Coordinates of C-alpha atoms in Angstrom, one line a residue:
M66 CA 0.1 0.0 -0.1
S67 CA 1.4 3.3 -0.9
T68 CA 1.8 5.9 1.7
T69 CA 3.5 8.6 -0.6
G70 CA 2.8 12.3 -0.1
T71 CA 5.1 13.5 -2.9
T72 CA 3.9 16.1 -5.5
G73 CA 3.6 15.3 -9.2
T74 CA 1.1 13.1 -11.0
T75 CA -0.2 10.1 -9.2
G76 CA -1.4 7.3 -11.7
T77 CA -2.6 7.6 -15.2
T78 CA -6.0 7.3 -16.8
G79 CA -7.4 3.8 -17.7
N80 CA -8.2 2.8 -21.2
T81 CA -11.8 3.8 -21.7
G82 CA -11.9 3.3 -25.5
N83 CA -15.4 4.0 -27.0
T84 CA -17.6 2.2 -24.6
G85 CA -16.7 4.3 -21.6
T86 CA -15.9 1.3 -19.5
A87 CA -14.1 2.5 -16.2
R88 CA -10.8 1.0 -15.4
K89 CA -9.5 3.2 -12.7
A90 CA -11.5 5.2 -10.1
L91 CA -10.1 8.0 -7.8
V92 CA -11.8 7.5 -4.5
I93 CA -11.6 10.8 -2.4
G94 CA -11.8 10.1 1.2
G95 CA -10.3 7.4 3.4
G96 CA -12.7 7.0 6.4
I97 CA -15.2 4.2 6.1
A98 CA -17.1 4.7 2.9
G99 CA -14.0 5.2 0.8
P100 CA -12.1 2.0 1.8
V101 CA -15.4 -0.1 1.3
M102 CA -15.8 1.7 -2.1
A103 CA -12.3 0.7 -3.0
L104 CA -12.9 -3.0 -2.0
A105 CA -16.2 -3.1 -3.9
L106 CA -14.6 -1.7 -7.0
R107 CA -11.9 -4.3 -6.9
K108 CA -14.4 -7.0 -6.7
A109 CA -16.2 -5.4 -9.8
G110 CA -13.1 -5.4 -11.8
I111 CA -12.1 -1.6 -11.4
E112 CA -8.9 -0.4 -10.0
P113 CA -9.3 2.0 -7.0
V114 CA -7.0 4.6 -5.7
V115 CA -7.8 6.2 -2.4
F116 CA -6.8 9.7 -1.4
E117 CA -7.3 10.9 2.2
A118 CA -6.9 14.6 3.2
Y119 CA -5.3 13.8 6.5
G120 CA -1.7 12.8 6.9
S121 CA -2.5 9.4 8.8
S122 CA -5.2 6.9 9.5
A123 CA -7.7 8.0 12.2
E124 CA -6.3 5.8 15.0
G125 CA -8.3 6.3 18.3
V126 CA -10.5 8.8 16.6
G127 CA -14.4 8.8 16.9
G128 CA -16.9 7.5 19.3
T129 CA -19.1 4.4 19.3
F130 CA -21.6 3.5 16.7
M131 CA -23.9 0.6 15.5
I132 CA -23.6 -1.3 12.2
A133 CA -27.2 -2.6 11.6
P134 CA -27.8 -6.0 9.9
N135 CA -28.2 -4.4 6.4
G136 CA -24.7 -2.8 6.9
L137 CA -23.2 -6.1 8.0
G138 CA -24.6 -7.7 4.9
A139 CA -23.0 -5.2 2.6
L140 CA -19.7 -5.6 4.3
A141 CA -19.9 -9.3 3.9
L142 CA -20.0 -8.8 0.1
V143 CA -16.6 -7.3 0.2
G144 CA -15.2 -10.0 2.4
L145 CA -15.3 -8.4 5.8
E146 CA -17.9 -10.4 7.5
E147 CA -15.5 -12.5 9.7
E148 CA -13.2 -9.5 10.6
V149 CA -16.0 -7.2 11.5
G150 CA -17.7 -9.9 13.5
R151 CA -14.6 -10.2 15.7
I152 CA -14.9 -6.6 16.9
G153 CA -17.2 -4.7 19.1
Q154 CA -20.3 -6.5 20.7
P155 CA -23.7 -7.7 19.3
V156 CA -26.6 -5.5 19.8
G157 CA -29.2 -7.0 22.2
P158 CA -32.9 -6.2 22.8
M159 CA -33.6 -2.3 22.6
V160 CA -35.3 -0.8 25.7
I161 CA -37.1 2.6 25.6
E162 CA -37.3 4.1 29.0
D163 CA -38.9 7.1 30.6
G164 CA -35.8 8.4 32.4
K165 CA -37.4 7.5 35.7
G166 CA -36.6 3.9 35.7
G167 CA -39.6 2.7 33.9
V168 CA -39.8 0.9 30.6
L169 CA -41.9 2.2 28.0
A170 CA -41.3 -0.4 25.4
E171 CA -38.9 -3.2 24.5
F172 CA -38.2 -4.9 21.3
S173 CA -35.6 -7.3 20.0
G174 CA -34.3 -7.6 16.3
L175 CA -36.0 -9.8 13.8
A176 CA -35.3 -13.4 14.6
D177 CA -34.3 -14.2 11.0
L178 CA -31.8 -11.4 10.8
P179 CA -28.3 -11.3 12.3
R180 CA -27.7 -9.0 15.2
G181 CA -26.2 -5.6 14.7
R182 CA -22.8 -4.8 16.3
L183 CA -21.9 -1.9 18.5
M184 CA -18.3 -0.9 18.0
R185 CA -15.7 1.9 18.3
R186 CA -15.1 3.8 15.1
A187 CA -11.5 3.3 15.4
E188 CA -11.9 -0.6 15.6
L189 CA -13.6 -0.5 12.0
Y190 CA -10.9 2.0 10.7
E191 CA -8.2 -0.5 11.6
V192 CA -10.0 -3.4 9.9
L193 CA -10.6 -1.5 6.8
Q194 CA -7.0 -0.1 6.6
R195 CA -5.6 -3.6 7.2
R196 CA -7.7 -5.0 4.4
L197 CA -6.7 -2.4 1.9
Q198 CA -3.0 -3.0 2.7
E199 CA -3.6 -6.9 2.3
T200 CA -5.3 -6.4 -1.1
G201 CA -2.7 -4.0 -2.3
V202 CA -5.0 -0.9 -2.8
E203 CA -3.0 2.1 -3.3
V204 CA -3.7 4.7 -0.5
H205 CA -2.2 8.2 -0.5
W206 CA -2.4 10.3 2.8
G207 CA -2.2 14.0 3.1
K208 CA -4.0 14.6 -0.1
R209 CA -6.6 17.3 0.4
L210 CA -8.7 17.8 -3.0
V211 CA -9.0 21.3 -4.1
G212 CA -10.3 20.8 -7.7
A213 CA -10.9 18.6 -10.8
E214 CA -10.8 18.9 -14.4
E215 CA -12.7 16.6 -16.8
G216 CA -11.6 15.6 -20.3
T217 CA -13.2 13.2 -22.9
D218 CA -11.4 10.3 -21.6
G219 CA -10.8 11.0 -17.9
V220 CA -10.9 13.2 -14.9
T221 CA -7.9 14.8 -13.2
A222 CA -8.0 15.6 -9.5
R223 CA -5.9 18.4 -8.1
F224 CA -4.7 18.4 -4.4
A225 CA -3.6 21.2 -2.1
D226 CA 0.0 20.0 -2.2
G227 CA 0.3 20.7 -5.8
S228 CA 0.0 17.0 -7.1
T229 CA -2.5 15.6 -9.4
A230 CA -4.0 12.2 -10.2
T231 CA -5.9 11.1 -13.3
G232 CA -8.4 8.3 -13.7
D233 CA -11.6 7.3 -15.5
L234 CA -13.8 8.4 -12.6
L235 CA -13.8 10.4 -9.4
I236 CA -15.8 9.1 -6.5
G237 CA -16.6 11.5 -3.5
T238 CA -16.6 9.6 -0.3
D239 CA -15.5 12.7 1.6
G240 CA -18.1 13.1 4.2
T241 CA -20.5 15.9 5.1
R242 CA -18.1 18.7 4.2
S243 CA -17.4 17.1 0.8
T244 CA -15.4 19.0 -1.7
V245 CA -16.6 16.7 -4.4
R246 CA -20.3 17.8 -3.8
T247 CA -19.3 21.4 -4.4
L248 CA -17.4 20.5 -7.6
I249 CA -20.4 18.5 -8.9
D250 CA -22.8 21.4 -7.9
P251 CA -21.6 24.6 -6.4
A252 CA -25.0 25.4 -5.3
A253 CA -25.4 22.0 -3.6
P254 CA -26.8 22.2 0.0
A255 CA -24.6 21.8 2.9
A256 CA -25.1 19.5 5.9
Q257 CA -27.7 20.9 8.4
Y258 CA -27.2 21.2 12.1
T259 CA -29.8 19.0 14.0
G260 CA -30.0 21.4 17.0
L261 CA -28.2 18.7 19.2
L262 CA -24.7 18.0 20.2
G263 CA -23.5 14.7 21.3
V264 CA -21.2 13.8 24.5
G265 CA -20.3 10.2 25.2
G266 CA -17.7 8.0 26.9
Y267 CA -17.4 5.1 29.5
S268 CA -18.2 4.6 33.0
S269 CA -17.1 2.1 35.6
H270 CA -20.7 1.9 36.9
R271 CA -22.0 -1.6 36.5
L272 CA -25.6 -2.1 35.4
P273 CA -27.6 -5.0 36.9
G274 CA -28.7 -8.1 35.3
R275 CA -28.4 -8.7 31.6
A276 CA -27.9 -5.0 30.9
G277 CA -24.7 -5.2 32.8
R278 CA -23.5 -8.1 30.5
G279 CA -24.2 -6.0 27.4
E280 CA -27.3 -8.0 26.4
S281 CA -29.4 -5.0 25.9
V282 CA -29.2 -1.3 24.7
H283 CA -31.2 1.3 26.4
F284 CA -32.6 4.7 25.4
A285 CA -34.2 7.2 27.8
N286 CA -35.9 10.5 27.0
G287 CA -34.8 12.1 30.3
A288 CA -36.1 15.3 31.8
R289 CA -33.7 17.6 30.0
A290 CA -31.8 15.6 27.6
F291 CA -31.7 12.1 25.7
F292 CA -29.5 9.4 27.4
G293 CA -28.4 6.2 25.8
Y294 CA -26.4 3.4 27.5
W295 CA -25.5 -0.3 27.3
G296 CA -23.1 -2.6 29.5
L297 CA -19.9 -3.6 28.1
A298 CA -19.7 -7.2 27.0
D299 CA -16.9 -8.0 29.5
G300 CA -19.0 -6.7 32.3
S301 CA -16.4 -4.0 33.3
G302 CA -18.8 -1.0 33.0
T303 CA -21.0 1.0 30.8
A304 CA -20.8 2.9 27.5
W305 CA -23.1 6.1 27.4
F306 CA -24.0 9.1 25.4
S307 CA -26.2 12.2 25.8
N308 CA -27.8 14.2 23.1
I309 CA -27.9 17.6 24.4
P310 CA -30.3 20.4 22.9
Q311 CA -28.0 23.2 21.6
P312 CA -29.7 26.0 19.6
E313 CA -26.5 27.2 17.9
P314 CA -23.7 24.8 16.7
L315 CA -20.3 24.9 18.2
A316 CA -17.2 24.8 16.1
P317 CA -14.9 21.9 17.1
E318 CA -12.3 24.3 18.5
E319 CA -15.1 25.8 20.7
A320 CA -16.2 22.4 22.0
R321 CA -12.6 21.4 22.8
A322 CA -11.9 24.7 24.6
V323 CA -14.8 23.8 27.0
G324 CA -12.9 20.9 28.3
M325 CA -14.3 17.3 29.1
A326 CA -14.5 17.9 32.8
E327 CA -16.9 20.8 32.0
W328 CA -18.9 18.7 29.5
L329 CA -19.1 15.9 32.1
R330 CA -20.4 18.5 34.8
R331 CA -23.1 19.7 32.3
C332 CA -24.2 16.2 31.6
R333 CA -24.5 15.5 35.3
E334 CA -26.5 18.5 35.7
L335 CA -28.8 17.7 32.7
H336 CA -29.4 14.2 34.0
S337 CA -29.5 14.7 37.7
D338 CA -33.1 13.7 37.9
D339 CA -32.7 10.8 35.5
V340 CA -32.4 7.0 36.3
P341 CA -29.9 5.3 35.8
A342 CA -28.2 8.2 34.0
R343 CA -27.1 10.0 37.1
E344 CA -25.4 6.8 38.5
V345 CA -23.7 6.1 35.2
L346 CA -22.4 9.7 35.0
R347 CA -21.3 9.7 38.6
M348 CA -18.7 7.1 37.8
A349 CA -17.9 8.3 34.3
N350 CA -14.3 8.5 33.2
V351 CA -13.4 11.9 31.8
E352 CA -10.5 10.4 30.0
T353 CA -12.6 8.3 27.7
M354 CA -15.1 11.1 26.7
D355 CA -15.5 12.8 23.4
V356 CA -17.7 15.7 22.3
F357 CA -19.4 15.9 18.9
P358 CA -20.5 19.6 18.6
R359 CA -22.4 19.3 15.2
L360 CA -24.7 16.4 14.9
E361 CA -25.7 16.9 11.4
I362 CA -28.0 15.6 8.6
M363 CA -27.8 16.0 4.9
P364 CA -30.8 17.5 3.1
S365 CA -31.8 16.2 -0.3
V366 CA -29.0 16.8 -2.6
P367 CA -30.3 17.6 -6.1
R368 CA -27.2 16.3 -8.1
W369 CA -25.5 13.1 -7.1
Y370 CA -23.3 13.1 -10.1
R371 CA -22.1 15.1 -12.9
G372 CA -19.8 14.1 -15.9
R373 CA -17.2 11.5 -14.4
M374 CA -17.8 12.6 -10.7
V375 CA -20.2 10.8 -8.3
L376 CA -21.0 11.0 -4.6
V377 CA -21.2 8.1 -2.0
G378 CA -22.0 7.9 1.7
D379 CA -22.3 10.9 3.9
S380 CA -21.2 13.3 1.1
V381 CA -24.6 12.8 -0.3
H382 CA -27.0 11.1 2.2
A383 CA -26.0 11.4 5.8
P384 CA -29.0 10.8 8.0
S385 CA -28.6 12.0 11.6
N386 CA -27.2 9.7 14.4
S387 CA -30.8 9.0 15.5
S388 CA -31.2 6.7 12.5
G389 CA -28.6 4.3 13.6
Q390 CA -28.0 4.0 9.9
G391 CA -25.1 6.2 8.9
V392 CA -22.4 3.8 8.4
S393 CA -24.8 1.1 7.1
L394 CA -26.1 3.2 4.4
A395 CA -22.8 4.4 3.3
V396 CA -21.4 0.9 2.8
E397 CA -24.7 -0.1 1.1
S398 CA -24.3 2.7 -1.4
A399 CA -20.6 1.8 -2.0
V400 CA -21.5 -1.8 -2.9
E401 CA -24.4 -0.8 -5.1
L402 CA -22.3 1.8 -7.2
A403 CA -19.8 -0.8 -7.8
R404 CA -22.4 -3.2 -9.1
C405 CA -23.7 -0.3 -11.5
L406 CA -20.2 0.2 -12.7
R407 CA -19.7 -3.5 -13.3
D408 CA -22.8 -4.0 -15.3
L409 CA -23.3 -0.7 -17.3
P410 CA -20.2 0.3 -19.2
D411 CA -21.3 4.0 -19.8
H412 CA -20.5 5.8 -16.5
T413 CA -23.5 8.1 -17.0
A414 CA -25.9 5.1 -17.3
A415 CA -24.2 3.6 -14.2
F416 CA -24.4 6.7 -12.1
A417 CA -28.2 7.1 -12.9
A418 CA -29.0 3.5 -12.1
Y419 CA -27.1 3.9 -8.7
E420 CA -29.1 6.9 -7.9
A421 CA -32.4 5.2 -8.8
L422 CA -31.3 2.3 -6.4
R423 CA -30.4 4.6 -3.5
R424 CA -32.1 7.9 -3.3
P425 CA -35.6 6.7 -2.4
R426 CA -34.3 4.4 0.4
V427 CA -31.8 6.9 2.0
E428 CA -34.1 9.8 2.0
K429 CA -37.0 7.9 3.6
I430 CA -34.7 6.9 6.4
A431 CA -33.2 10.4 6.7
A432 CA -36.7 11.8 7.0
D433 CA -37.7 9.3 9.7
A434 CA -34.5 10.1 11.6
A435 CA -35.3 13.8 11.4
R436 CA -38.6 13.3 13.0
T437 CA -36.8 11.6 15.9
N438 CA -34.4 14.5 16.3
S439 CA -37.4 16.9 16.6
Q440 CA -38.6 14.8 19.4
K441 CA -35.3 14.7 21.1
S442 CA -34.9 18.6 21.1
S443 CA -38.6 19.3 21.6
G444 CA -38.2 20.4 25.3
P445 CA -40.0 19.1 28.4
V446 CA -43.5 19.1 27.0
G447 CA -42.4 17.3 23.9
R448 CA -40.6 14.7 26.0
M449 CA -43.6 14.2 28.2
M450 CA -45.8 13.6 25.3
F451 CA -43.4 11.0 23.9
R452 CA -43.6 9.2 27.3
L453 CA -47.4 9.1 26.9
V454 CA -47.6 7.9 23.4
A455 CA -44.6 5.7 23.1
P456 CA -46.2 2.5 24.6
I457 CA -49.2 2.6 22.2
A458 CA -46.9 3.5 19.2
M459 CA -44.7 0.4 20.0
R460 CA -47.6 -1.9 19.8
T461 CA -48.9 -0.5 16.6
F462 CA -47.2 1.4 13.8
M463 CA -43.9 1.4 15.5
S464 CA -43.8 -2.5 15.9
P465 CA -40.3 -4.0 15.3
E466 CA -41.7 -5.8 12.2
K467 CA -42.9 -2.5 10.6
M468 CA -40.2 -0.5 11.9
L469 CA -37.2 -2.8 11.3
R470 CA -38.0 -5.1 8.3
P471 CA -37.8 -2.5 5.6
V472 CA -34.4 -1.1 7.0
H473 CA -32.5 -4.0 8.6
G474 CA -33.9 -6.6 6.2
Y475 CA -32.4 -4.8 3.0
R476 CA -29.9 -7.1 1.2
I477 CA -27.9 -6.5 -1.9
D478 CA -28.0 -9.1 -4.5
W479 CA -24.5 -8.7 -5.9
D480 CA -25.0 -11.4 -8.7
R481 CA -28.0 -9.8 -10.1
R482 CA -27.4 -7.7 -13.1
V483 CA -28.2 -4.0 -12.8
A484 CA -30.8 -2.7 -15.4
P485 CA -30.4 0.8 -16.9
V486 CA -32.8 3.5 -16.0
A487 CA -34.5 6.1 -18.2
L488 CA -32.6 9.3 -18.5
D489 CA -34.1 12.8 -18.8
G490 CA -32.9 15.4 -21.3
T491 CA -30.0 16.5 -19.1
G492 CA -28.6 13.1 -18.7
A493 CA -29.8 12.7 -15.2
G494 CA -31.7 9.6 -14.0
A495 CA -35.5 10.0 -14.2
T496 CA -35.7 9.1 -10.4
G497 CA -33.2 11.8 -9.4
R498 CA -35.4 14.8 -8.7
H499 CA -38.4 13.1 -7.5
G500 CA -37.2 9.9 -5.7
R501 CA -39.1 7.4 -7.9
D502 CA -37.6 4.3 -9.3
K503 CA -38.2 4.4 -13.1
R504 CA -35.9 1.6 -14.0
A505 CA -36.3 0.3 -17.5
A506 CA -37.6 -3.1 -18.0

């Protein structure tokens, strides 16, 4: 695996000939979606090169998240099932609580689906970077994209250090602050702040019973803030997070300047009347804490692609953390784009089919998560109303089958050939602006 940071030209364009078949793809972003995109492209017969803006891998960076069963299914298609299955811990039944020690609802995953997994972001980074190295995928660090120029037979990326790279396609997996998104459409919307910030970490407090063994995950709508927690699988303590209403977003440097000890104090104050949050926070370890000052969601992005450039993952469809689907949707999209490029030799046709497959699904999930965010930040009256209606909702329209099946039960059929979609007069897929799948028969 290359770790070069030299200036000059990196790579050459593939041989596209008259068919437009992609042979080499420049993948911009080396977090989660980028490496999965590279592995899926390799499987589809396309050579990827990954460019990451930062100078090294994100070791130790990021909090804890869940990969849902649908995301695990997508990772299995690129050969990561066993490795990912060895990190983190399985997700047990989810328990919705009132913040006073009472249970509003409890539901397990669907019996015919694998259990999701909770893991630290750094653990997945390590797995992905190791697999890229094992498979010989070229990765370049310290390559911050600043521009791109397209020609008749390729696209050239320009980086802040003065170097360039040329390939057949440029794929933006560069997150909610995507440079590729603005290159595709300078008027594209930016990520929107949800009105919440996140604080999380670990505590030496041990929960009783199955919760203390990591066999359940708990979500409590407390008196002043939302609290989530679960026991660590080894029984050593509790992982926790708090979603705190914050009208104006904080810049990362502002959040860091506050200091973790002060964030812990604020969490303890917000949850002083909440059970078991106050006990968990009383024994919280400040050294394990992190703050996420801008919990964000991507609004609907009008243009997913232009020319030889296309967007994948958070750069185009980041749902809020309330969805529990951010990583899972990103890896799904990476695999689906690779399928489309494999089966449709013209990149415009492949991009249109990819958008048709993905846009309706990701926008539905994002809209559902936005409603959850509104409830989290709705204030005391809104939280009280939630406690009143939650038990009824969980027995009716929010039953596990109705709520989880369409999301967690989604599976990509890698072996099925992708059909082209009808294009409008601009070369965009007919689904694009309206979210309807008009795939040609």
